[in-house]
C-alpha positions as CSV (number, residue, x, y, z in Angstrom):
1,M,134.0,118.3,81.4
2,S,131.0,116.0,80.8
3,S,127.4,116.6,81.5
4,S,124.5,114.7,82.4
5,T,121.4,115.0,80.2
6,V,119.2,113.3,83.0
7,R,117.8,115.9,85.5
8,P,118.4,115.4,89.3
9,E,114.7,114.5,90.0
10,D,114.8,111.8,87.1
11,Q,117.8,110.2,88.8
12,D,115.9,110.1,92.1
13,R,113.0,108.5,90.2
14,L,115.1,105.9,88.4
15,A,116.9,105.1,91.5
16,E,113.7,104.6,93.4
17,Q,112.5,102.4,90.6
18,D,115.6,100.3,90.8
19,V,114.9,99.5,94.4
20,A,111.4,98.8,93.8
21,R,112.3,96.3,90.9
22,R,114.8,94.5,93.6
23,L,112.3,94.5,96.3
24,L,109.9,92.9,93.8
25,D,112.4,90.2,92.9
26,S,113.1,89.6,96.6
27,A,109.3,89.3,97.6
28,A,108.9,86.8,94.5
29,Q,111.3,84.5,96.4
30,L,110.5,85.2,99.9
31,S,106.7,85.9,100.2
32,Y,105.2,83.3,102.6
33,D,101.6,81.9,102.0
34,P,100.5,80.7,105.2
35,A,97.2,79.2,103.2
36,T,99.5,76.4,101.8
37,Q,102.5,76.7,104.1
38,V,101.2,76.2,107.5
39,D,99.9,72.7,108.4
40,W,96.5,74.3,110.0
41,E,95.1,70.8,110.5
42,T,97.7,69.5,113.1
43,P,96.3,70.0,116.3
44,L,98.1,72.1,119.0
45,D,99.8,70.4,121.8
46,P,98.2,71.7,124.8
47,D,101.2,71.4,126.9
48,H,102.7,74.4,125.2
49,H,102.4,78.0,125.8
50,G,100.8,80.5,123.4
51,A,103.9,82.7,123.5
52,S,107.1,82.6,125.6
53,P,105.9,83.0,129.3
54,E,108.2,85.9,129.8
55,W,106.0,88.0,127.5
56,S,103.0,87.6,129.3
57,T,101.5,90.5,131.1
58,L,101.5,88.7,134.5
59,Y,104.9,87.1,134.1
60,G,107.0,87.7,137.3
61,T,104.1,88.9,139.5
62,A,102.1,87.5,142.5
63,Y,99.5,86.5,140.3
64,W,101.7,84.5,137.8
65,N,102.8,82.6,140.8
66,E,99.4,81.7,142.0
67,L,98.4,80.1,138.6
68,T,98.6,76.6,137.8
69,D,101.0,75.6,134.8
70,A,97.8,74.9,132.6
71,Q,96.5,78.4,133.6
72,R,99.7,80.1,132.6
73,K,99.7,78.2,129.0
74,A,95.9,79.2,128.8
75,L,96.9,82.9,129.7
76,T,99.7,83.1,127.2
77,R,97.5,81.8,124.3
78,Q,94.9,84.1,125.0
79,E,97.5,87.0,125.1
80,A,98.9,85.8,121.8
81,A,95.6,85.7,120.1
82,S,95.2,89.4,121.4
83,V,98.4,90.4,120.0
84,A,97.8,88.7,116.6
85,S,94.3,90.7,116.4
86,T,96.1,94.0,117.4
87,G,98.6,93.2,114.6
88,I,95.8,92.5,112.0
89,W,94.3,96.0,113.3
90,F,97.6,97.8,112.4
91,E,98.3,95.9,109.4
92,M,94.8,97.0,108.0
93,I,95.7,100.5,108.7
94,L,99.2,100.0,107.0
95,Q,97.3,98.4,104.0
96,Q,94.7,101.3,103.4
97,M,97.5,104.1,103.7
98,V,99.5,102.3,101.0
99,L,96.5,101.8,98.7
100,R,95.4,105.6,99.4
101,D,98.9,106.8,98.5
102,M,99.0,104.5,95.3
103,Y,95.5,105.2,94.1
104,A,95.6,106.6,90.6
105,K,99.3,106.2,90.2
106,D,100.9,104.6,87.1
107,P,100.4,101.1,87.6
108,T,103.3,100.3,85.3
109,D,105.8,101.8,87.6
110,P,107.7,99.2,89.6
111,R,107.2,101.5,92.9
112,F,103.2,100.8,92.2
113,Q,103.5,97.4,91.9
114,W,105.8,97.0,95.0
115,A,103.2,98.5,96.9
116,L,100.6,96.2,95.7
117,T,103.1,93.3,96.7
118,E,103.3,94.7,100.1
119,V,99.5,95.0,100.6
120,A,99.1,91.3,99.4
121,D,102.1,90.2,101.9
122,E,100.2,92.2,104.7
123,C,97.0,90.5,103.8
124,R,98.6,87.0,104.0
125,H,100.0,88.1,107.4
126,S,96.6,89.0,108.7
127,I,94.9,85.9,107.5
128,M,97.8,83.8,109.3
129,F,97.1,85.9,112.5
130,A,93.4,85.3,112.2
131,R,93.8,81.6,111.4
132,G,96.5,81.2,114.4
133,A,93.9,83.2,116.8
134,A,91.3,80.7,115.9
135,K,93.5,77.7,116.2
136,L,94.3,79.0,119.9
137,G,90.7,79.0,120.6
138,A,90.4,82.6,121.2
139,P,87.8,84.8,120.7
140,A,87.9,87.8,118.2
141,Y,89.7,90.6,120.2
142,R,88.9,94.0,118.7
143,P,89.9,97.6,119.6
144,R,87.2,99.5,121.5
145,R,85.0,101.6,119.5
146,P,86.9,105.1,120.2
147,V,90.0,103.4,119.3
148,V,88.6,102.3,116.0
149,E,87.3,105.6,115.0
150,L,90.8,106.9,115.8
151,G,92.3,104.5,113.7
152,R,89.9,105.5,110.9
153,A,90.9,109.1,111.5
154,F,94.9,108.4,111.4
155,K,94.7,106.4,108.1
156,T,92.5,109.0,106.5
157,L,94.2,112.2,107.6
158,A,97.7,111.1,108.2
159,F,100.3,111.4,105.4
160,G,103.8,111.0,104.4
161,E,106.8,109.6,106.4
162,A,105.4,110.4,109.6
163,A,102.1,108.3,109.1
164,Y,104.0,105.3,108.1
165,A,106.6,105.8,110.6
166,A,103.8,105.4,113.2
167,I,102.4,102.3,111.9
168,L,105.9,100.7,111.3
169,V,106.7,101.3,114.8
170,A,103.8,99.4,116.1
171,E,104.6,96.7,113.5
172,E,108.3,96.6,114.6
173,V,106.9,95.8,117.9
174,L,104.6,93.1,117.1
175,D,107.6,91.6,114.8
176,V,110.1,91.6,117.8
177,M,107.3,89.7,119.8
178,Q,107.0,87.2,117.1
179,R,110.5,86.3,116.5
180,D,111.0,85.8,120.3
181,W,108.0,83.5,120.7
């Protein structure tokens, strides 16, 4: 009978580090830099919607039917910019939570490095959303003050898997919308 000299908690840590290394390798190949990979200089075609019309809050209503085609396109542009602003807000909460969790941890650990890589990717997403909203000619849509304060309390007080689950659910909704647009 053979016995292991590695404790179960060490095996878990090693397995997590291996996953983090694979994620780092994947991110090195797949990370997207909107500053260099999006042509921000090309003008938008005014004949296109900002998002699929079906995603519009008014789609299928009597109000939608009363709008001209140009008004529908303008509405979807504003709604897309609003969703992008909401995405930035959620991503900033996620970034702060990740940084808080990694604060004062071992920077040589692949899990730490993966966390920083994730924050960097989220920063790039936020920049892309911000530039996209500006390109759509939209104002800066921001949450109202009470919502900002709730977000501040959440990112400060929430911890563990439940904290991340709440943010990731919101991000998943935004990701589904992006893929469909």
